[in-house]
Amino acid sequence: MKRHAEEQDEHLHKARKSENTSSPHGRPAAFRVHPATRFEGKFPFYRQPKDIGCFSLDADRFFYNDKSQLKWLYMPENVNKVNFNLRHGYKVFRKRDDSVKDYIDDLLRWILVNRKKFLLPGQDEVCDGAFPPNLHTDFVCWRGLLTKLLCTPYENKDGWLIGVTKFNGTYYMCEYDTPEKIAERETMSERQDEMCYWGYKFEQHMVAAKPDSQPDTCVPVSNYEAFCLVVRGRLKEHSLVFAGETDCYDTKEKCYVELKTSREIYQPNQDRNFKRFKLIKWWAQSFLPAVPKVICGFRDDDGVVRQLKTYRTLDMPNIAKDIPNPWDPAVCMNFCDQFLTFVKQVVRKDDPKIVYMFKWYPRQDITWTEHPQDSKFTFLPSWFTDPDQQGNSGSKLETSASS
Ligand code: A3P
Ligand code: MG
């Protein structure tokens, strides 16, 4: 019976694969996303992801191979009676210039410093002569990129652009801003900019710098500092290493916690929107690295949080089930699996300077273009790909490597 089901599944998988249009070079030219029902089926194998390290970025965005920026959850005693005014301090917000692109340099710095973590069991040193060594990993990227992939079958507003470079057998993926995203940022109103600040101010109310200390809400909020977890996971035949900024650690439950804000919910349509558009993103973001819970501060239109609510990551799909046509986590994961297979079919040349750009807009197929060496999209830095440039990785990489 099980075998029969597997055969059917395999048959269906092949049938779906052939729905993608082929280019003359034998590579699929496009990947069909819609309708999302194409990806229905059983939840694919996703191995329990494991933390394999972490890094910190300080107030100057210098890289440290340590937990120095880890923050500790501070849970107020009465979650139904808090009073956080998130508008406080907006004028002195130390805000990063988000038009300056991040690429994946910090993750690459972490890989270089921790290259021994990629050796196979029994392999005691880097022996294949390659630099950096073979990572025995299919995909390397930021967690945020995977979150976007998981949400794609249900996304109807924002498209994405993903650059992929194959180097020493590993597919490095890097997100680029779409022209629409750039335009949105450039035309953002003061009110929208302030509302972005609220999320960071909320974090400040909920975390302490040490396990036994209290939040300090008098200092200006800054979004320069970051603590990032590096995680290894496997989705069917794809091994993944990804890093994601992680808000805090809960010493009571011994787990990492994600913090969010959301508008107080009074109307049925607000409830439906929360479940359809927010919960899917929260689920995808936290499910990927196995962060078990999200604490949400519900705020009013004046930026005041009066209530906190904890959502278990694994409960989120069930919570969202009572809306019409709810999102299905199996669709998200099957889509991601099949997209990664598509990337492996398309990206043939193993060359650190060639970028394959994958483009998607809501209601459309995913298409791709190949960009030659040293195009404006090349994103792997020479300090990562060239042994002679190793010392030029910037920041405090070499001095912090031993910590
Ligand atoms: P909220 O999540 O409470 O909205 P994260 O939740 O991923 O840790 O991000 C922390 C805060 O950064 C968010 O708080 C929000 O204020 C801001 N933020 C994150 N992603 C954003 C985006 N794409 N656009 C604008 N603000 C964003
Ligand atoms: Mg958060």
Short mmCIF file of C-alpha atoms and ligand atoms in Angstrom, two decimals:
data_model
loop_
_atom_site.label_atom_id
_atom_site.label_comp_id
_atom_site.label_asym_id
_atom_site.label_seq_id
_atom_site.Cartn_x
_atom_site.Cartn_y
_atom_site.Cartn_z
CA MET A 1 0.00 0.00 0.00
CA LYS A 2 2.77 2.37 1.03
CA ARG A 3 4.80 1.36 -2.02
CA HIS A 4 1.81 2.06 -4.25
CA ALA A 5 1.41 5.49 -2.71
CA GLU A 6 5.10 6.19 -3.26
CA GLU A 7 4.87 5.14 -6.91
CA GLN A 8 1.89 7.40 -7.41
CA ASP A 9 3.75 10.21 -5.76
CA GLU A 10 6.76 9.64 -8.05
CA HIS A 11 4.49 9.55 -11.09
CA LEU A 12 2.81 12.79 -10.04
CA HIS A 13 6.20 14.37 -9.41
CA LYS A 14 7.39 13.46 -12.93
CA ALA A 15 4.17 14.73 -14.46
CA ARG A 16 4.53 18.02 -12.65
CA LYS A 17 8.18 18.35 -13.65
CA SER A 18 7.25 18.03 -17.30
CA GLU A 19 4.87 20.97 -16.95
CA ASN A 20 7.89 23.27 -16.82
CA THR A 21 8.75 24.61 -20.25
CA SER A 22 12.05 23.51 -21.80
CA SER A 23 14.65 25.75 -23.44
CA PRO A 24 16.67 24.69 -26.50
CA HIS A 25 19.70 23.84 -24.29
CA GLY A 26 17.71 21.12 -22.56
CA ARG A 27 17.31 23.24 -19.46
CA PRO A 28 13.87 24.24 -18.29
CA ALA A 29 13.18 27.86 -19.29
CA ALA A 30 10.55 28.52 -16.66
CA PHE A 31 9.04 27.07 -13.53
CA ARG A 32 5.30 27.12 -13.05
CA VAL A 33 4.13 28.37 -9.67
CA HIS A 34 0.38 28.58 -10.10
CA PRO A 35 -2.02 27.21 -9.17
CA ALA A 36 -0.60 26.48 -5.70
CA THR A 37 -2.59 23.24 -5.66
CA ARG A 38 0.19 21.82 -7.91
CA PHE A 39 2.26 21.45 -4.75
CA GLU A 40 -0.36 19.77 -2.61
CA GLY A 41 0.46 16.37 -1.22
CA LYS A 42 2.19 14.95 1.78
CA PHE A 43 4.61 17.07 3.76
CA PRO A 44 8.12 16.43 2.35
CA PHE A 45 10.99 15.09 4.43
CA TYR A 46 12.57 17.98 6.34
CA ARG A 47 15.22 16.82 8.75
CA GLN A 48 15.18 18.43 12.20
CA PRO A 49 17.51 21.40 11.57
CA LYS A 50 20.61 21.63 13.75
CA ASP A 51 22.39 24.77 14.97
CA ILE A 52 25.97 24.52 13.76
CA GLY A 53 27.18 27.89 14.95
CA CYS A 54 26.45 31.56 15.28
CA PHE A 55 27.99 34.97 14.76
CA SER A 56 27.49 38.53 15.93
CA LEU A 57 27.65 41.91 14.24
CA ASP A 58 28.48 44.87 16.44
CA ALA A 59 27.37 48.52 16.31
CA ASP A 60 29.76 49.08 13.38
CA ARG A 61 28.63 45.85 11.67
CA PHE A 62 31.99 44.22 12.43
CA PHE A 63 31.85 40.44 12.34
CA TYR A 64 32.51 38.33 15.45
CA ASN A 65 32.53 34.56 15.42
CA ASP A 66 30.73 34.45 18.77
CA LYS A 67 27.49 35.08 20.68
CA SER A 68 28.41 38.52 21.96
CA GLN A 69 25.18 40.05 20.58
CA LEU A 70 22.85 37.34 21.85
CA LYS A 71 20.00 38.84 23.86
CA TRP A 72 17.92 37.24 26.59
CA LEU A 73 14.15 37.16 26.70
CA TYR A 74 12.60 39.26 29.44
CA MET A 75 8.99 38.24 29.90
CA PRO A 76 6.80 40.77 31.79
CA GLU A 77 4.86 39.23 34.66
CA ASN A 78 1.40 40.07 33.37
CA VAL A 79 1.21 39.61 29.60
CA ASN A 80 -2.28 41.15 29.50
CA LYS A 81 -1.23 44.33 31.19
CA VAL A 82 1.83 45.75 29.52
CA ASN A 83 2.25 49.31 28.39
CA PHE A 84 4.99 49.78 25.83
CA ASN A 85 4.91 53.02 23.89
CA LEU A 86 6.76 52.07 20.72
CA ARG A 87 6.88 55.66 19.46
CA HIS A 88 9.40 56.65 22.09
CA GLY A 89 12.84 57.34 20.69
CA TYR A 90 11.95 57.29 16.99
CA LYS A 91 13.83 60.57 16.44
CA VAL A 92 17.06 59.05 17.76
CA PHE A 93 16.71 55.66 16.00
CA ARG A 94 20.12 54.54 14.74
CA LYS A 95 18.85 53.07 11.49
CA ARG A 96 20.87 51.18 8.92
CA ASP A 97 20.74 52.46 5.39
CA ASP A 98 18.75 49.68 3.79
CA SER A 99 19.59 50.86 0.29
CA VAL A 100 23.12 49.54 0.93
CA LYS A 101 23.02 45.94 -0.18
CA ASP A 102 24.05 43.23 2.25
CA TYR A 103 24.88 40.27 -0.04
CA ILE A 104 25.94 37.17 1.89
CA ASP A 105 29.41 38.33 3.04
CA ASP A 106 28.87 37.78 6.76
CA LEU A 107 27.72 34.24 6.18
CA LEU A 108 30.80 33.66 4.00
CA ARG A 109 33.02 35.05 6.76
CA TRP A 110 31.46 32.56 9.14
CA ILE A 111 32.08 29.71 6.65
CA LEU A 112 35.76 30.62 6.24
CA VAL A 113 36.37 30.77 9.98
CA ASN A 114 34.44 27.56 10.57
CA ARG A 115 35.51 25.56 7.52
CA LYS A 116 36.40 22.56 9.71
CA LYS A 117 32.70 22.18 10.50
CA PHE A 118 32.18 21.15 6.89
CA LEU A 119 34.65 18.26 6.89
CA LEU A 120 33.16 14.80 6.48
CA PRO A 121 33.42 12.39 9.43
CA GLY A 122 36.93 10.91 9.39
CA GLN A 123 38.28 13.75 7.25
CA ASP A 124 40.67 15.61 9.53
CA GLU A 125 41.88 18.41 7.28
CA VAL A 126 41.09 20.28 4.17
CA CYS A 127 42.49 17.85 1.59
CA ASP A 128 40.95 18.55 -1.79
CA GLY A 129 43.08 21.64 -2.39
CA ALA A 130 40.01 23.71 -3.15
CA PHE A 131 39.54 27.05 -1.45
CA PRO A 132 37.28 27.24 0.35
CA PRO A 133 37.07 23.48 0.71
CA ASN A 134 34.18 21.47 -0.60
CA LEU A 135 31.36 22.25 1.83
CA HIS A 136 29.46 19.02 1.16
CA THR A 137 26.39 21.25 1.15
CA ASP A 138 24.03 21.96 -1.74
CA PHE A 139 22.72 25.41 -0.81
CA VAL A 140 24.03 28.34 1.24
CA CYS A 141 21.87 31.44 1.83
CA TRP A 142 20.19 33.71 4.35
CA ARG A 143 17.14 32.28 6.11
CA GLY A 144 15.05 35.23 4.83
CA LEU A 145 15.46 34.00 1.26
CA LEU A 146 14.11 30.57 2.18
CA THR A 147 11.23 32.22 4.07
CA LYS A 148 10.30 34.05 0.86
CA LEU A 149 10.47 30.82 -1.13
CA LEU A 150 8.19 29.03 1.31
CA CYS A 151 5.61 31.82 1.08
CA THR A 152 5.77 32.19 -2.73
CA PRO A 153 2.79 29.96 -3.66
CA TYR A 154 0.53 32.26 -1.59
CA GLU A 155 2.20 35.64 -2.16
CA ASN A 156 0.22 38.13 -4.22
CA LYS A 157 2.05 41.42 -3.62
CA ASP A 158 5.86 41.22 -3.70
CA GLY A 159 7.98 39.47 -6.30
CA TRP A 160 11.61 38.45 -5.83
CA LEU A 161 14.97 38.26 -7.56
CA ILE A 162 17.39 35.55 -6.51
CA GLY A 163 20.96 35.29 -7.80
CA VAL A 164 22.60 31.85 -7.73
CA THR A 165 26.28 31.02 -8.20
CA LYS A 166 27.64 27.48 -8.20
CA PHE A 167 31.09 27.25 -6.70
CA ASN A 168 32.95 24.06 -5.74
CA GLY A 169 29.70 22.15 -6.02
CA THR A 170 27.70 24.43 -3.68
CA TYR A 171 24.88 26.72 -4.85
CA TYR A 172 25.18 30.12 -3.15
CA MET A 173 21.94 32.09 -3.27
CA CYS A 174 21.62 35.85 -2.77
CA GLU A 175 18.53 38.02 -2.88
CA TYR A 176 18.40 41.28 -4.84
CA ASP A 177 15.91 44.12 -4.43
CA THR A 178 13.33 44.27 -7.20
CA PRO A 179 12.83 47.69 -8.90
CA GLU A 180 9.41 47.83 -7.17
CA LYS A 181 11.00 47.29 -3.75
CA ILE A 182 13.53 50.05 -4.42
CA ALA A 183 10.75 52.43 -5.52
CA GLU A 184 8.70 51.54 -2.44
CA ARG A 185 11.64 52.32 -0.18
CA GLU A 186 12.28 55.63 -1.91
CA THR A 187 8.68 56.77 -1.59
CA MET A 188 8.10 55.54 1.96
CA SER A 189 6.13 57.98 4.09
CA GLU A 190 7.34 59.21 7.47
CA ARG A 191 4.50 57.25 9.07
CA GLN A 192 5.59 53.98 7.39
CA ASP A 193 9.18 54.59 8.37
CA GLU A 194 8.09 55.15 11.97
CA MET A 195 6.03 51.97 11.94
CA CYS A 196 9.14 50.01 10.91
CA TYR A 197 10.83 51.46 13.99
CA TRP A 198 8.08 50.07 16.23
CA GLY A 199 9.21 46.49 15.66
CA TYR A 200 12.72 47.28 16.84
CA LYS A 201 11.47 49.28 19.83
CA PHE A 202 9.31 46.32 20.83
CA GLU A 203 12.39 44.08 20.78
CA GLN A 204 14.13 46.52 23.12
CA HIS A 205 11.26 46.16 25.65
CA MET A 206 11.45 42.38 25.53
CA VAL A 207 15.16 41.60 25.78
CA ALA A 208 18.02 42.05 28.22
CA ALA A 209 21.76 42.08 27.56
CA LYS A 210 22.35 39.43 30.25
CA PRO A 211 20.22 36.52 31.48
CA ASP A 212 19.60 38.12 34.88
CA SER A 213 19.25 41.75 33.85
CA GLN A 214 16.34 43.92 32.69
CA PRO A 215 15.62 45.64 29.40
CA ASP A 216 17.14 49.09 29.01
CA THR A 217 14.55 51.14 27.14
CA CYS A 218 16.27 54.49 27.67
CA VAL A 219 19.11 54.00 25.21
CA PRO A 220 18.50 54.80 21.53
CA VAL A 221 17.35 51.82 19.48
CA SER A 222 19.79 50.64 16.84
CA ASN A 223 19.38 47.98 14.17
CA TYR A 224 23.09 47.68 13.42
CA GLU A 225 23.82 44.98 15.97
CA ALA A 226 22.73 41.44 15.21
CA PHE A 227 22.99 37.92 16.51
CA CYS A 228 22.71 35.26 13.82
CA LEU A 229 22.26 31.52 14.13
CA VAL A 230 23.74 29.25 11.50
CA VAL A 231 21.68 26.15 10.85
CA ARG A 232 22.11 22.97 8.83
CA GLY A 233 19.00 21.36 7.42
CA ARG A 234 17.90 18.95 4.72
CA LEU A 235 14.80 19.19 2.54
CA LYS A 236 14.49 15.87 0.70
CA GLU A 237 17.66 15.59 -1.41
CA HIS A 238 18.78 19.18 -0.79
CA SER A 239 21.20 19.91 2.03
CA LEU A 240 21.04 23.49 3.25
CA VAL A 241 23.14 25.77 5.41
CA PHE A 242 21.49 29.06 6.24
CA ALA A 243 21.86 31.89 8.73
CA GLY A 244 19.14 33.99 10.26
CA GLU A 245 19.00 36.88 12.68
CA THR A 246 17.60 35.57 15.95
CA ASP A 247 15.90 37.87 18.43
CA CYS A 248 16.58 36.27 21.82
CA TYR A 249 17.01 33.18 23.98
CA ASP A 250 14.55 32.04 26.64
CA THR A 251 16.47 30.52 29.57
CA LYS A 252 13.25 29.09 31.10
CA GLU A 253 12.25 27.05 28.07
CA LYS A 254 15.83 26.77 26.77
CA CYS A 255 14.99 27.86 23.26
CA TYR A 256 15.37 30.75 20.86
CA VAL A 257 12.37 33.04 20.47
CA GLU A 258 11.17 35.29 17.66
CA LEU A 259 9.56 38.64 18.54
CA LYS A 260 6.90 40.31 16.43
CA THR A 261 4.38 43.11 16.56
CA SER A 262 0.94 43.19 15.04
CA ARG A 263 -2.07 45.47 15.12
CA GLU A 264 -4.74 44.62 17.70
CA ILE A 265 -7.48 42.50 16.14
CA TYR A 266 -11.12 43.59 16.51
CA GLN A 267 -12.87 42.71 13.23
CA PRO A 268 -13.32 39.35 11.46
CA ASN A 269 -11.50 40.67 8.36
CA GLN A 270 -8.52 41.72 10.51
CA ASP A 271 -8.44 38.20 11.94
CA ARG A 272 -8.55 36.68 8.45
CA ASN A 273 -5.77 38.95 7.17
CA PHE A 274 -3.62 38.18 10.20
CA LYS A 275 -4.01 34.44 9.62
CA ARG A 276 -3.64 34.58 5.84
CA PHE A 277 -0.77 37.04 5.42
CA LYS A 278 1.10 37.29 8.73
CA LEU A 279 0.98 33.83 10.25
CA ILE A 280 2.33 32.19 7.11
CA LYS A 281 5.40 34.46 7.21
CA TRP A 282 5.91 33.92 10.93
CA TRP A 283 5.53 30.17 10.49
CA ALA A 284 7.97 29.97 7.55
CA GLN A 285 10.58 32.15 9.27
CA SER A 286 10.56 30.16 12.52
CA PHE A 287 9.84 26.68 11.19
CA LEU A 288 12.97 26.70 9.01
CA PRO A 289 15.48 26.96 11.91
CA ALA A 290 13.13 25.15 14.36
CA VAL A 291 12.53 28.22 16.54
CA PRO A 292 9.57 26.92 18.57
CA LYS A 293 7.70 30.10 19.48
CA VAL A 294 6.90 33.65 18.47
CA ILE A 295 5.90 36.28 21.02
CA CYS A 296 3.68 38.95 19.55
CA GLY A 297 3.07 42.39 21.00
CA PHE A 298 -0.38 43.59 19.92
CA ARG A 299 -0.31 47.35 19.36
CA ASP A 300 -2.88 50.02 18.61
CA ASP A 301 -2.60 52.65 15.85
CA ASP A 302 -0.64 54.92 18.19
CA GLY A 303 2.06 52.31 18.65
CA VAL A 304 1.11 51.25 22.18
CA VAL A 305 1.39 47.56 23.06
CA ARG A 306 -0.96 46.43 25.83
CA GLN A 307 -0.99 42.66 25.36
CA LEU A 308 1.47 39.90 24.54
CA LYS A 309 0.55 36.58 23.06
CA THR A 310 2.71 33.52 22.46
CA TYR A 311 2.24 31.47 19.30
CA ARG A 312 3.80 28.03 18.97
CA THR A 313 5.36 27.71 15.52
CA LEU A 314 3.96 24.23 14.98
CA ASP A 315 0.43 25.38 15.91
CA MET A 316 0.34 28.21 13.37
CA PRO A 317 -0.93 26.20 10.38
CA ASN A 318 -3.82 24.94 12.53
CA ILE A 319 -4.65 28.39 13.84
CA ALA A 320 -4.91 29.60 10.23
CA LYS A 321 -7.10 26.70 9.11
CA ASP A 322 -10.45 28.35 9.78
CA ILE A 323 -10.09 30.95 7.01
CA PRO A 324 -11.42 30.22 3.50
CA ASN A 325 -8.72 28.56 1.34
CA PRO A 326 -6.09 28.50 4.07
CA TRP A 327 -2.38 28.14 3.30
CA ASP A 328 -0.97 24.66 3.56
CA PRO A 329 2.57 24.18 4.93
CA ALA A 330 3.06 21.09 2.71
CA VAL A 331 2.50 23.30 -0.36
CA CYS A 332 5.16 25.74 0.91
CA MET A 333 7.72 23.00 1.49
CA ASN A 334 6.97 21.02 -1.70
CA PHE A 335 7.24 24.22 -3.71
CA CYS A 336 10.61 25.01 -2.10
CA ASP A 337 11.88 21.49 -2.76
CA GLN A 338 10.86 21.62 -6.42
CA PHE A 339 12.26 25.09 -6.92
CA LEU A 340 15.64 23.97 -5.52
CA THR A 341 15.58 21.01 -7.94
CA PHE A 342 14.86 23.51 -10.75
CA VAL A 343 17.87 25.61 -9.66
CA LYS A 344 20.10 22.54 -9.86
CA GLN A 345 18.80 21.82 -13.39
CA VAL A 346 19.41 25.38 -14.58
CA VAL A 347 22.72 26.29 -12.91
CA ARG A 348 25.24 24.19 -14.82
CA LYS A 349 28.48 26.19 -14.83
CA ASP A 350 30.55 25.91 -11.65
CA ASP A 351 32.14 29.36 -11.71
CA PRO A 352 32.28 31.86 -8.80
CA LYS A 353 31.77 34.83 -11.11
CA ILE A 354 28.74 33.63 -13.06
CA VAL A 355 25.32 34.45 -11.67
CA TYR A 356 22.04 32.89 -12.72
CA MET A 357 19.24 35.30 -11.88
CA PHE A 358 15.83 33.83 -11.02
CA LYS A 359 12.90 36.22 -11.25
CA TRP A 360 9.37 35.84 -10.00
CA TYR A 361 6.34 38.12 -9.89
CA PRO A 362 2.96 37.22 -8.39
CA ARG A 363 0.70 35.27 -10.77
CA GLN A 364 3.65 34.59 -13.08
CA ASP A 365 6.12 31.77 -13.73
CA ILE A 366 9.69 31.83 -12.46
CA THR A 367 12.13 32.68 -15.25
CA TRP A 368 15.92 32.91 -15.31
CA THR A 369 18.81 34.58 -17.12
CA GLU A 370 22.53 33.77 -17.12
CA HIS A 371 24.95 36.62 -16.39
CA PRO A 372 28.59 36.35 -17.51
CA GLN A 373 31.68 36.68 -15.31
CA ASP A 374 31.93 40.01 -13.52
CA SER A 375 28.48 41.24 -14.43
CA LYS A 376 26.95 43.70 -11.98
CA PHE A 377 25.33 40.74 -10.22
CA THR A 378 28.50 38.81 -9.29
CA PHE A 379 28.29 38.49 -5.51
CA LEU A 380 30.92 36.02 -4.27
CA PRO A 381 33.83 38.21 -3.13
CA SER A 382 37.38 37.37 -4.21
CA TRP A 383 38.46 36.96 -0.56
CA PHE A 384 36.13 33.97 -0.49
CA THR A 385 36.99 32.45 -3.84
CA ASP A 386 40.69 33.24 -4.27
CA PRO A 387 43.28 31.77 -1.82
CA ASP A 388 45.63 34.73 -2.37
CA GLN A 389 42.98 37.20 -1.20
CA GLN A 390 42.15 35.39 2.00
CA GLY A 391 43.37 38.16 4.29
CA ASN A 392 41.06 40.75 2.73
CA SER A 393 37.75 39.66 4.11
CA GLY A 394 37.26 42.97 5.87
CA SER A 395 36.15 43.76 9.42
CA LYS A 396 37.60 41.86 12.34
CA LEU A 397 37.33 38.40 10.87
CA GLU A 398 40.90 37.27 11.48
CA THR A 399 41.18 38.68 14.99
CA SER A 400 37.92 37.14 16.14
CA ALA A 401 38.48 33.78 14.51
CA SER A 402 39.74 32.05 17.61
CA SER A 403 36.79 32.90 19.86
P1 A3P B 1 7.92 43.29 13.39
O1 A3P B 1 8.26 41.90 13.02
O2 A3P B 1 7.42 43.41 14.77
O3 A3P B 1 7.10 43.94 12.35
P2 A3P B 1 12.07 40.47 12.52
O4 A3P B 1 10.66 40.33 12.98
O5 A3P B 1 12.37 39.74 11.26
O6 A3P B 1 13.01 40.14 13.66
O7 A3P B 1 12.28 42.02 12.19
C1 A3P B 1 12.25 42.97 13.23
C2 A3P B 1 11.60 44.27 12.79
O8 A3P B 1 12.28 44.78 11.65
C3 A3P B 1 10.17 44.11 12.34
O9 A3P B 1 9.33 44.08 13.43
C4 A3P B 1 9.98 45.38 11.50
O10 A3P B 1 9.77 46.50 12.32
C5 A3P B 1 11.33 45.48 10.83
N1 A3P B 1 11.30 44.83 9.55
C6 A3P B 1 11.67 43.57 9.27
N2 A3P B 1 11.51 43.29 7.96
C7 A3P B 1 11.02 44.41 7.40
C8 A3P B 1 10.65 44.79 6.07
N3 A3P B 1 10.74 43.93 5.05
N4 A3P B 1 10.18 46.03 5.86
C9 A3P B 1 10.10 46.89 6.89
N5 A3P B 1 10.43 46.61 8.16
C10 A3P B 1 10.89 45.40 8.42
MG MG B 2 11.50 39.76 15.22
#
